[in-house]
Short mmCIF file of N, CA and C in Angstrom, two decimals:
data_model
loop_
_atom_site.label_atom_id
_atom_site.label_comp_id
_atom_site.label_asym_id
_atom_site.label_seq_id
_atom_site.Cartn_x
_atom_site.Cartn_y
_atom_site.Cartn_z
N UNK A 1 -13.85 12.37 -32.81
CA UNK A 1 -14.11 12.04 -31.42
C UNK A 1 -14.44 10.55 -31.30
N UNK A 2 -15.51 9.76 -32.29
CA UNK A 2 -15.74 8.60 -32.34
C UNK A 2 -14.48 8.07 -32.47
N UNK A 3 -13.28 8.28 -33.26
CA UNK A 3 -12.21 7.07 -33.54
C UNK A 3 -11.10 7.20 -31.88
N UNK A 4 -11.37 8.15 -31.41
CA UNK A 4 -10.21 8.33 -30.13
C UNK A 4 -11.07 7.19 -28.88
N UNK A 5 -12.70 7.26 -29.09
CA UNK A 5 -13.17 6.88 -27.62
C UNK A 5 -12.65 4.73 -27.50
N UNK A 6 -12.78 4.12 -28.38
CA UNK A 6 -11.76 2.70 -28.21
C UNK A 6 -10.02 2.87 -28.00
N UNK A 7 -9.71 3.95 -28.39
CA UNK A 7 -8.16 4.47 -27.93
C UNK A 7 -8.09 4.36 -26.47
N UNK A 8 -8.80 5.29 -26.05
CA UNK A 8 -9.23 5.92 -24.67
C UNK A 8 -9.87 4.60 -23.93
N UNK A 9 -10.28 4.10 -24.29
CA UNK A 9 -10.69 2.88 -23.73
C UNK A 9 -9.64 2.06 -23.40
N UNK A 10 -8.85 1.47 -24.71
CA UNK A 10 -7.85 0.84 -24.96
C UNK A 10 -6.87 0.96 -23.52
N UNK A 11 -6.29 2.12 -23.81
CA UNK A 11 -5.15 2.89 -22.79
C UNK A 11 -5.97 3.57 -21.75
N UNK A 12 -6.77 2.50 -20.86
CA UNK A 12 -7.60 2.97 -19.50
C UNK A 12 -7.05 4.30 -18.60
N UNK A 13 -5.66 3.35 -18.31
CA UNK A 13 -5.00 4.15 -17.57
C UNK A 13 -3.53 4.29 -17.68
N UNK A 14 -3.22 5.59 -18.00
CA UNK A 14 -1.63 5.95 -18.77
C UNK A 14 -0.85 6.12 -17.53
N UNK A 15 -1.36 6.40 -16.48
CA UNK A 15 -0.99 6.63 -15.07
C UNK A 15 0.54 5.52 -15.30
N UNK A 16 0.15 3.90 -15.35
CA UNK A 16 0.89 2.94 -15.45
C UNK A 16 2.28 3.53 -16.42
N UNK A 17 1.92 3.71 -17.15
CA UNK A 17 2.84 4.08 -18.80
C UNK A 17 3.72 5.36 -17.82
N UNK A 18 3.61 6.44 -16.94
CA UNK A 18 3.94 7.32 -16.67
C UNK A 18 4.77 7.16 -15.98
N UNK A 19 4.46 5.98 -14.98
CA UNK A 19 5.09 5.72 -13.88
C UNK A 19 6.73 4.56 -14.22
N UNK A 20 5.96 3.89 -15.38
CA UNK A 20 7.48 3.17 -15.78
C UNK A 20 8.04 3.75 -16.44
N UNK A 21 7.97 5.09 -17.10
CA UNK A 21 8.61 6.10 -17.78
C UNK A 21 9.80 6.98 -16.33
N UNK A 22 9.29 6.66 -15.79
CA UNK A 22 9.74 7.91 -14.52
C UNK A 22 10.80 6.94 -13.90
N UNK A 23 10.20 5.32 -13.34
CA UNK A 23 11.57 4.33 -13.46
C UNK A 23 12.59 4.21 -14.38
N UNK A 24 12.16 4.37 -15.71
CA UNK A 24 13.56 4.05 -16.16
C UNK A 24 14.35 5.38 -16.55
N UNK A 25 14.00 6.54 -15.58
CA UNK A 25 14.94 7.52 -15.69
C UNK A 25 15.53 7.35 -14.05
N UNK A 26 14.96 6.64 -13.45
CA UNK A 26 15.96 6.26 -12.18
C UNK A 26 14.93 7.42 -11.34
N UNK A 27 14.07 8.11 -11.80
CA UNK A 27 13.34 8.60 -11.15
C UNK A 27 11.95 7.92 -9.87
N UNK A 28 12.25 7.38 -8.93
CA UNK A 28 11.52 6.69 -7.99
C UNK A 28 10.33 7.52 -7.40
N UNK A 29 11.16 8.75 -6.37
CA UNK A 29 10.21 9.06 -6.06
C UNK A 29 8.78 9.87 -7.01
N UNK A 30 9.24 10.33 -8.14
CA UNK A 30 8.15 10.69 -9.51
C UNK A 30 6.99 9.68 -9.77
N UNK A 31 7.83 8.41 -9.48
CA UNK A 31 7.06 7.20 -10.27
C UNK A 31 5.85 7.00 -9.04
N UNK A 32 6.43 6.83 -7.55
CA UNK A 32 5.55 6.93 -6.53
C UNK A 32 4.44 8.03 -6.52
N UNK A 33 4.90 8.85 -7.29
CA UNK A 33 4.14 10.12 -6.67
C UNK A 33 2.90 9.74 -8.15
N UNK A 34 3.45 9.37 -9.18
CA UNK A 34 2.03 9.21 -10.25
C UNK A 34 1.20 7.57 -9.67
N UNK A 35 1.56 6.90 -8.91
CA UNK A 35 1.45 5.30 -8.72
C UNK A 35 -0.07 6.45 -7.52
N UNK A 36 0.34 7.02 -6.64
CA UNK A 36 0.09 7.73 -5.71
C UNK A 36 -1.46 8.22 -6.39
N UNK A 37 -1.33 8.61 -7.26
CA UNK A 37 -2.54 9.21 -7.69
C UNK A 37 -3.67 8.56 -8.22
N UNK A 38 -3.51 6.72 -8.01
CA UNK A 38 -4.19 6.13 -8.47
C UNK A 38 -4.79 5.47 -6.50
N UNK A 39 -6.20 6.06 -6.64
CA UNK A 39 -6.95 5.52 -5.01
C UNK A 39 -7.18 4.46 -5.16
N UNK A 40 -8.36 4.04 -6.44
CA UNK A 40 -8.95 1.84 -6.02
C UNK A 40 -8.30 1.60 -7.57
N UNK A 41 -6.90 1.14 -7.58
CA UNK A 41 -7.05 0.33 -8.75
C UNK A 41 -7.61 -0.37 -9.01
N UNK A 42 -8.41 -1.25 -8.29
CA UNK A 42 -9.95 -2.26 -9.02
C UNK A 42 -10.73 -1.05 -9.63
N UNK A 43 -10.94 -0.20 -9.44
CA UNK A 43 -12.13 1.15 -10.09
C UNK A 43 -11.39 1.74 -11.38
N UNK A 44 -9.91 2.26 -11.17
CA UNK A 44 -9.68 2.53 -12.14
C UNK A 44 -8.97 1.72 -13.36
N UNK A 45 -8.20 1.06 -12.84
CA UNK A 45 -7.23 0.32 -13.90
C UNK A 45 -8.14 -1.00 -14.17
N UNK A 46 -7.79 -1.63 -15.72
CA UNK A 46 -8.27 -2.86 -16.02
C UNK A 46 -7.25 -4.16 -15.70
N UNK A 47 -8.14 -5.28 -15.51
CA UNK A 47 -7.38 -6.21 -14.99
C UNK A 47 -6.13 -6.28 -14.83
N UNK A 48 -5.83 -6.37 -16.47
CA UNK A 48 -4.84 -6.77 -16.79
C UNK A 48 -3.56 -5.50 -16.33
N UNK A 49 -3.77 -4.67 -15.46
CA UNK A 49 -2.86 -3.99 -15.00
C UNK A 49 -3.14 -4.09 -13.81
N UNK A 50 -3.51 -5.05 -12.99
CA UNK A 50 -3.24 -5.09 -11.51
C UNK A 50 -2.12 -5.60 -11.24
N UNK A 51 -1.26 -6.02 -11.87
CA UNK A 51 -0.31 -7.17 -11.57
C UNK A 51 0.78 -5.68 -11.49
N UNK A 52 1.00 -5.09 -12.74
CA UNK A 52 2.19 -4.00 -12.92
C UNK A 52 1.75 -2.97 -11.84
N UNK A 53 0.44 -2.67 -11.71
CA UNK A 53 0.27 -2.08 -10.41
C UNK A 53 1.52 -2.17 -9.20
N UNK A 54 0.73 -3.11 -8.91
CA UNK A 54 1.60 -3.79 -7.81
C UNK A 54 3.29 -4.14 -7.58
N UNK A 55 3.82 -4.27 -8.95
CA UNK A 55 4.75 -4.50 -9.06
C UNK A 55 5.62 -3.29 -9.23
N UNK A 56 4.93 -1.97 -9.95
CA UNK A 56 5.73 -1.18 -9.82
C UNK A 56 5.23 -0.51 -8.19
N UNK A 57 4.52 -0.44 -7.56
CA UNK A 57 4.46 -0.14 -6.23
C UNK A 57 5.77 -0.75 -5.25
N UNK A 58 6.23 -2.35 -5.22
CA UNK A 58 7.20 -2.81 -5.11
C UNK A 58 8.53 -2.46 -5.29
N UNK A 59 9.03 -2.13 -6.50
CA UNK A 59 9.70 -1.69 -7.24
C UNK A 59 10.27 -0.01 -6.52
N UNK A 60 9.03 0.68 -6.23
CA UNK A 60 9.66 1.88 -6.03
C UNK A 60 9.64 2.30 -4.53
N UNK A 61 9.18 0.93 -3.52
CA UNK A 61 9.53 1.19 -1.92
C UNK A 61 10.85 0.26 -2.12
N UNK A 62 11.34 -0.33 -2.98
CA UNK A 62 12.66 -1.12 -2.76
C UNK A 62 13.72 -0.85 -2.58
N UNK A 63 14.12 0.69 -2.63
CA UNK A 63 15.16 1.33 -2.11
C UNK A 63 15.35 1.85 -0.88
N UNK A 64 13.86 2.19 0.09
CA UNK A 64 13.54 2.76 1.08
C UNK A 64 13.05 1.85 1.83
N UNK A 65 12.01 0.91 1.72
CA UNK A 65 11.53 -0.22 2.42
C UNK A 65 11.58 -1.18 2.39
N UNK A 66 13.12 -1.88 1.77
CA UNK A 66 12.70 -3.30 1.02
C UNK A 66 11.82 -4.39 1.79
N UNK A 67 11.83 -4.18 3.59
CA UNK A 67 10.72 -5.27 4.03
C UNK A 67 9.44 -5.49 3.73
N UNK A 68 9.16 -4.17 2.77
CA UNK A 68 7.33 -4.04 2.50
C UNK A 68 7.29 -4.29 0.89
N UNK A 69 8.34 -4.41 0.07
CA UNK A 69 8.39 -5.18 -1.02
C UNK A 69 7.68 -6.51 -1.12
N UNK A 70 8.09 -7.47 -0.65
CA UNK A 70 7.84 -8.84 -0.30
C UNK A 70 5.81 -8.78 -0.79
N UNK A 71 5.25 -8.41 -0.40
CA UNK A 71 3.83 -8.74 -0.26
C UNK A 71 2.87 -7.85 -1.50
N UNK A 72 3.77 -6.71 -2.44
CA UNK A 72 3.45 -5.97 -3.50
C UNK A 72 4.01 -6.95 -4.56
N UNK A 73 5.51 -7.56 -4.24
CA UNK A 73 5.51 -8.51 -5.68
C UNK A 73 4.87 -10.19 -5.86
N UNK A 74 4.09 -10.49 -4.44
CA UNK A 74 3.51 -11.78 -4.58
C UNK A 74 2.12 -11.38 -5.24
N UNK A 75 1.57 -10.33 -5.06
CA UNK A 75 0.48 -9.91 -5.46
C UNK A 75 0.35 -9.95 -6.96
N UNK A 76 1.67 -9.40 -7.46
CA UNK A 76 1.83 -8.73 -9.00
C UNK A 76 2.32 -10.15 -9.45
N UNK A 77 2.75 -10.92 -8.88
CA UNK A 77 2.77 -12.25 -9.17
C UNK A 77 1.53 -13.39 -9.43
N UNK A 78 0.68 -13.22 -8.45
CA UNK A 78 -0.52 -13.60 -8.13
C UNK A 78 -1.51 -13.20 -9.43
N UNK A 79 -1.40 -11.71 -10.02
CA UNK A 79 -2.06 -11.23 -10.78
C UNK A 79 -1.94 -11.37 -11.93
N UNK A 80 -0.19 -11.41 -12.49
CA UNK A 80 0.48 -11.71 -13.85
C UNK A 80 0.56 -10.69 -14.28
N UNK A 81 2.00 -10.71 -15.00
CA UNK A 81 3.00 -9.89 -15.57
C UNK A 81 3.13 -10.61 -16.81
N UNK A 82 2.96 -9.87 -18.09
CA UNK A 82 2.93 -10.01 -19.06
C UNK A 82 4.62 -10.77 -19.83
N UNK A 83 5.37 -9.75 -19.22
CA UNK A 83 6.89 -10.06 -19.27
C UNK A 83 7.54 -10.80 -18.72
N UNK A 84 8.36 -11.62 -19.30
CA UNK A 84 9.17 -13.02 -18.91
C UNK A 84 10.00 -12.23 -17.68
N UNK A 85 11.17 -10.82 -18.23
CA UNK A 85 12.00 -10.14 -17.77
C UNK A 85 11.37 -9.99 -16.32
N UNK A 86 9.78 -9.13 -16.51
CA UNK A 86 9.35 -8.71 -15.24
C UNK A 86 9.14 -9.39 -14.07
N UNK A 87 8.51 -10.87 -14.67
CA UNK A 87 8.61 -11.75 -13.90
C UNK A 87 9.88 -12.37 -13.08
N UNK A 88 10.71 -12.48 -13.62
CA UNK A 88 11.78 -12.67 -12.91
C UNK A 88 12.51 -11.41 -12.02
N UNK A 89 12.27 -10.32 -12.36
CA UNK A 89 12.56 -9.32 -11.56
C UNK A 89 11.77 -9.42 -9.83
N UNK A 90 10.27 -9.69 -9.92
CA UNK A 90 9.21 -10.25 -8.99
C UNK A 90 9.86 -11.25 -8.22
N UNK A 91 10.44 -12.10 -9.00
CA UNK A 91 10.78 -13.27 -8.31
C UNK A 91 12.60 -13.14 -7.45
N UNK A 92 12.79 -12.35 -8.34
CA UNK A 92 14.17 -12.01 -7.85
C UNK A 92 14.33 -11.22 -6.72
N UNK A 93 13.07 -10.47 -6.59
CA UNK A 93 12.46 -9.37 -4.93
C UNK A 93 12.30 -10.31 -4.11
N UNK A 94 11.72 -11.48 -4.68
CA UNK A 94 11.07 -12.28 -3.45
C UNK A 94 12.46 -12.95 -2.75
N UNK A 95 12.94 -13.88 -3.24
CA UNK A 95 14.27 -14.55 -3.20
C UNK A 95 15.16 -13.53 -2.38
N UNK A 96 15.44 -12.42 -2.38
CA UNK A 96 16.28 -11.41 -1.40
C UNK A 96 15.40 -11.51 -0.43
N UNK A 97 13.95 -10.63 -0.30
CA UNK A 97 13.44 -10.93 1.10
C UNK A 97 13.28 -11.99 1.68
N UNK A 98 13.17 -13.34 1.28
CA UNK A 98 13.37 -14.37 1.75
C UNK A 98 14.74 -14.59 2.28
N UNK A 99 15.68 -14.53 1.68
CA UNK A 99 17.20 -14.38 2.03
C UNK A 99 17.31 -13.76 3.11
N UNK A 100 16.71 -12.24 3.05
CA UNK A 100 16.84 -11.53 4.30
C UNK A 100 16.32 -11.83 5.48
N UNK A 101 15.24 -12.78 5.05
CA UNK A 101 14.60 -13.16 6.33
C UNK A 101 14.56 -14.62 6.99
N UNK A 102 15.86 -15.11 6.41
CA UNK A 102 16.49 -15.85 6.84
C UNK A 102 15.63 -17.40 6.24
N UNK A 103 15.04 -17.03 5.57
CA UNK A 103 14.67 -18.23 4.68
C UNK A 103 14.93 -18.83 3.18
N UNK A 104 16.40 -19.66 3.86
CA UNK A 104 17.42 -19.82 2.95
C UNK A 104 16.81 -20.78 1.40
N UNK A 105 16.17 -21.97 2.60
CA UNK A 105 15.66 -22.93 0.85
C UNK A 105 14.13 -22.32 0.13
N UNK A 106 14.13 -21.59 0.62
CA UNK A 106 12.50 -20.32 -0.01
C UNK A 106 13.71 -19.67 -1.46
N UNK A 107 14.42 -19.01 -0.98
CA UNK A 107 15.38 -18.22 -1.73
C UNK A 107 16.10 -18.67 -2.43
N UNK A 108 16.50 -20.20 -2.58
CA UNK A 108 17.01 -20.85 -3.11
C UNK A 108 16.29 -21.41 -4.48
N UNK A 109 15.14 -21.40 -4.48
CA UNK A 109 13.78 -21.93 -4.81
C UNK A 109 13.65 -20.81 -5.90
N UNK A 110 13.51 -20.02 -5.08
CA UNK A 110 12.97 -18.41 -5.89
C UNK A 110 14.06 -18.50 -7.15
N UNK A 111 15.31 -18.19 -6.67
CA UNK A 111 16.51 -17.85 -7.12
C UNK A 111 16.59 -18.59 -8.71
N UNK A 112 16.31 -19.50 -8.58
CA UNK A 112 16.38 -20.96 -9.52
C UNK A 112 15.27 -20.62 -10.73
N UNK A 113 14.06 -19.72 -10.16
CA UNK A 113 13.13 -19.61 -10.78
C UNK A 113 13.44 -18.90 -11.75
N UNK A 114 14.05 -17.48 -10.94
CA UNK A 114 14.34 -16.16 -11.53
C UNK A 114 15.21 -16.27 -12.70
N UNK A 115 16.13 -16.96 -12.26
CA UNK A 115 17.32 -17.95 -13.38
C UNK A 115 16.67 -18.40 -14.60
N UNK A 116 15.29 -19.18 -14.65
CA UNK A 116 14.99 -19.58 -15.74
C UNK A 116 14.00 -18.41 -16.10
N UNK A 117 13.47 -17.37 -15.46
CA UNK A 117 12.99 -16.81 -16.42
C UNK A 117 13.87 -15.85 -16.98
N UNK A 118 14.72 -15.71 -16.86
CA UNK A 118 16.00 -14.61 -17.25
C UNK A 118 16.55 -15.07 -18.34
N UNK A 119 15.93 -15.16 -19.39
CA UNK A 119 16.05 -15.84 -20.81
C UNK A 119 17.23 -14.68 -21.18
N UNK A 120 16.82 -13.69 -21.55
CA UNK A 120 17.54 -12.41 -21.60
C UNK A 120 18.71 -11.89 -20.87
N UNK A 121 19.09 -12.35 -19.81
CA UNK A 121 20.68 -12.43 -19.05
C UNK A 121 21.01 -11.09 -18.45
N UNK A 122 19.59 -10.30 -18.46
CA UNK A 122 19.63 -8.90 -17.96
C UNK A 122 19.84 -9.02 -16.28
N UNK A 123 19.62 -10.28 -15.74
CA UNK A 123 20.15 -10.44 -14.47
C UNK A 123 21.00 -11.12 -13.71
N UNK A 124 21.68 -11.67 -14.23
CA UNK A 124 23.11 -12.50 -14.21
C UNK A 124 23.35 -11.85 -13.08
N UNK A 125 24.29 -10.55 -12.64
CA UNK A 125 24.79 -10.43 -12.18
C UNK A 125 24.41 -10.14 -11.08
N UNK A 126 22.97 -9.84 -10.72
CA UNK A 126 22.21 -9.55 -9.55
C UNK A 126 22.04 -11.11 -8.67
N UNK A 127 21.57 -12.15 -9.80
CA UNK A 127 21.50 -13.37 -9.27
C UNK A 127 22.51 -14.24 -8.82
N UNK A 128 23.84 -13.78 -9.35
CA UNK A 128 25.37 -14.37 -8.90
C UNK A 128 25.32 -13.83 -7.46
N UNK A 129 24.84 -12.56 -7.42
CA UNK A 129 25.37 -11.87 -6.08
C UNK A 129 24.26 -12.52 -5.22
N UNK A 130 23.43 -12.70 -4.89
CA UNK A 130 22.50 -13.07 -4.03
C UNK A 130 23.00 -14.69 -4.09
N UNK A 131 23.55 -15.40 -4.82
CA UNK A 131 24.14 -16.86 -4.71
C UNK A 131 25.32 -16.82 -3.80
N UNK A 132 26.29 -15.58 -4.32
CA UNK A 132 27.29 -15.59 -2.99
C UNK A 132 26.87 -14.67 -1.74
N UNK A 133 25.89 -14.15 -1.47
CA UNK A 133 25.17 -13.58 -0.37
C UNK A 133 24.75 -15.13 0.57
N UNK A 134 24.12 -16.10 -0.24
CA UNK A 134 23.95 -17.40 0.43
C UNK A 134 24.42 -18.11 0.91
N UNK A 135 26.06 -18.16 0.60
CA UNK A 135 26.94 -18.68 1.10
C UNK A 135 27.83 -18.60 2.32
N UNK A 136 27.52 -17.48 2.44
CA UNK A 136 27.89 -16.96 3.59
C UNK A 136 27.02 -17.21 5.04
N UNK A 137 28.06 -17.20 6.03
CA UNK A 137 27.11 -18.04 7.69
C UNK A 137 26.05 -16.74 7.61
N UNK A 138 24.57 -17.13 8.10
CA UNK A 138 24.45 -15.91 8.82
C UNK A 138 24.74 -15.79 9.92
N UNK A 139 24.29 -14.24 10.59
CA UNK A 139 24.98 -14.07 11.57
C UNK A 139 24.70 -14.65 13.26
N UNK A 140 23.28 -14.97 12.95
CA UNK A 140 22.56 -15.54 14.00
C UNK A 140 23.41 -16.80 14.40
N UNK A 141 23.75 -17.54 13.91
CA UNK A 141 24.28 -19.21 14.08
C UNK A 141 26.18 -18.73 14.49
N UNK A 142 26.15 -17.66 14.08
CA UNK A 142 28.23 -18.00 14.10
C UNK A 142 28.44 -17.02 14.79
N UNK A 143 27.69 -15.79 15.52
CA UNK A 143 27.46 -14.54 16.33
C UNK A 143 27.91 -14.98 17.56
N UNK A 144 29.11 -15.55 18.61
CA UNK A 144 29.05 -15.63 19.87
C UNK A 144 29.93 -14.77 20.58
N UNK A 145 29.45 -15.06 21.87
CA UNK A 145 29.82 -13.74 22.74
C UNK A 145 31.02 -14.87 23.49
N UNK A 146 32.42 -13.62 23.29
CA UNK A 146 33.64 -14.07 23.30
C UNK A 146 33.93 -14.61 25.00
N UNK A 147 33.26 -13.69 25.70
CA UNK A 147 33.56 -14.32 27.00
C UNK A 147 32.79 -15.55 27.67
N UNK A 148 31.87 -16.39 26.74
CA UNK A 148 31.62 -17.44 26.55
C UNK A 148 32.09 -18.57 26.59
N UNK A 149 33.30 -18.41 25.86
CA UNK A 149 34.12 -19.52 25.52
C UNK A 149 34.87 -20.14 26.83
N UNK A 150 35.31 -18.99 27.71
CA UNK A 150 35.78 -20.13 29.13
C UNK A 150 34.51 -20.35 30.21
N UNK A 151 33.65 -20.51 29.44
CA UNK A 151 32.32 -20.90 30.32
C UNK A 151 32.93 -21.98 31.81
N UNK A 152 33.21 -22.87 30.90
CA UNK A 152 33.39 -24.50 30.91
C UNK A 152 34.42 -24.24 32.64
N UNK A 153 35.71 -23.56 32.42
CA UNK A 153 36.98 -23.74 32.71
C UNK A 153 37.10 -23.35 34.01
N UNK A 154 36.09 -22.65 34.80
CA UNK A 154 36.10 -22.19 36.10
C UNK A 154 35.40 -22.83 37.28
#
């Protein structure tokens, strides 16, 4: 019993461990539902898991809410992520909602970041696509209403 209680200490809270187990079976709503069972992460989890907290909270409204992403991965940012990979994943959330929200040199910024922490090249292809997502007008500026055009002529 004495050699398990620094184990048990060690591994505060497996909740975390459960929940990125349940992501990388593509399982979301599972991962929400164990993330779910944690009320004050300041009470239960130790520091150093506020950041993955947050980040997998992010992570698993990003298919359903991506507008409420944005403010779970500045946090888990804010807090620190142990992982180069993860970090750039954080940063790579941010850079789309910025994109989406029409804040092009924010995303541009981000984008650049995400790039250098992507030592590993596990996101190449996510970050190509959000480069040609940028390129494109949005729709606000090139959107006009066709019977507009003979404004002038009458």
């Amino acid at each position: 019993i004495l050699a398990g209680i620094p184990i048990f200490l060690f591994f505060k809270n497996e909740i975390i461990l459960l929940a990125f187990w349940q992501l990388r079976k593509q399982k979301m709503d599972k991962a929400a539902d164990w993330l779910a069972s944690i009320t004050d992460y300041e009470k239960q989890l130790h520091k150093s898991q506020y950041g993955y907290y947050h980040y997998l909270q992010g992570l698993t409204l990003a298919e359903h809410q991506p507008p409420k992403v944005e403010p779970y991965m500045k946090k888990a940012l804010e807090f620190g992520l142990n992982m180069k990979h993860d970090r750039a994943m954080a940063t790579l959330n941010l850079a789309a909602g910025a994109l989406q929200k029409g804040r092009r040199q924010e995303g541009a910024r981000l984008l650049e970041e995400a790039k250098k922490l992507d030592s590993a090249g596990m996101m190449t292809e996510q970050i190509k696509m959000l480069k040609d997502q940028m390129k494109l007008p949005t729709m606000q500026k090139h959107m006009h209403n066709p019977n507009m055009r003979n404004r002038g002529k009458f």
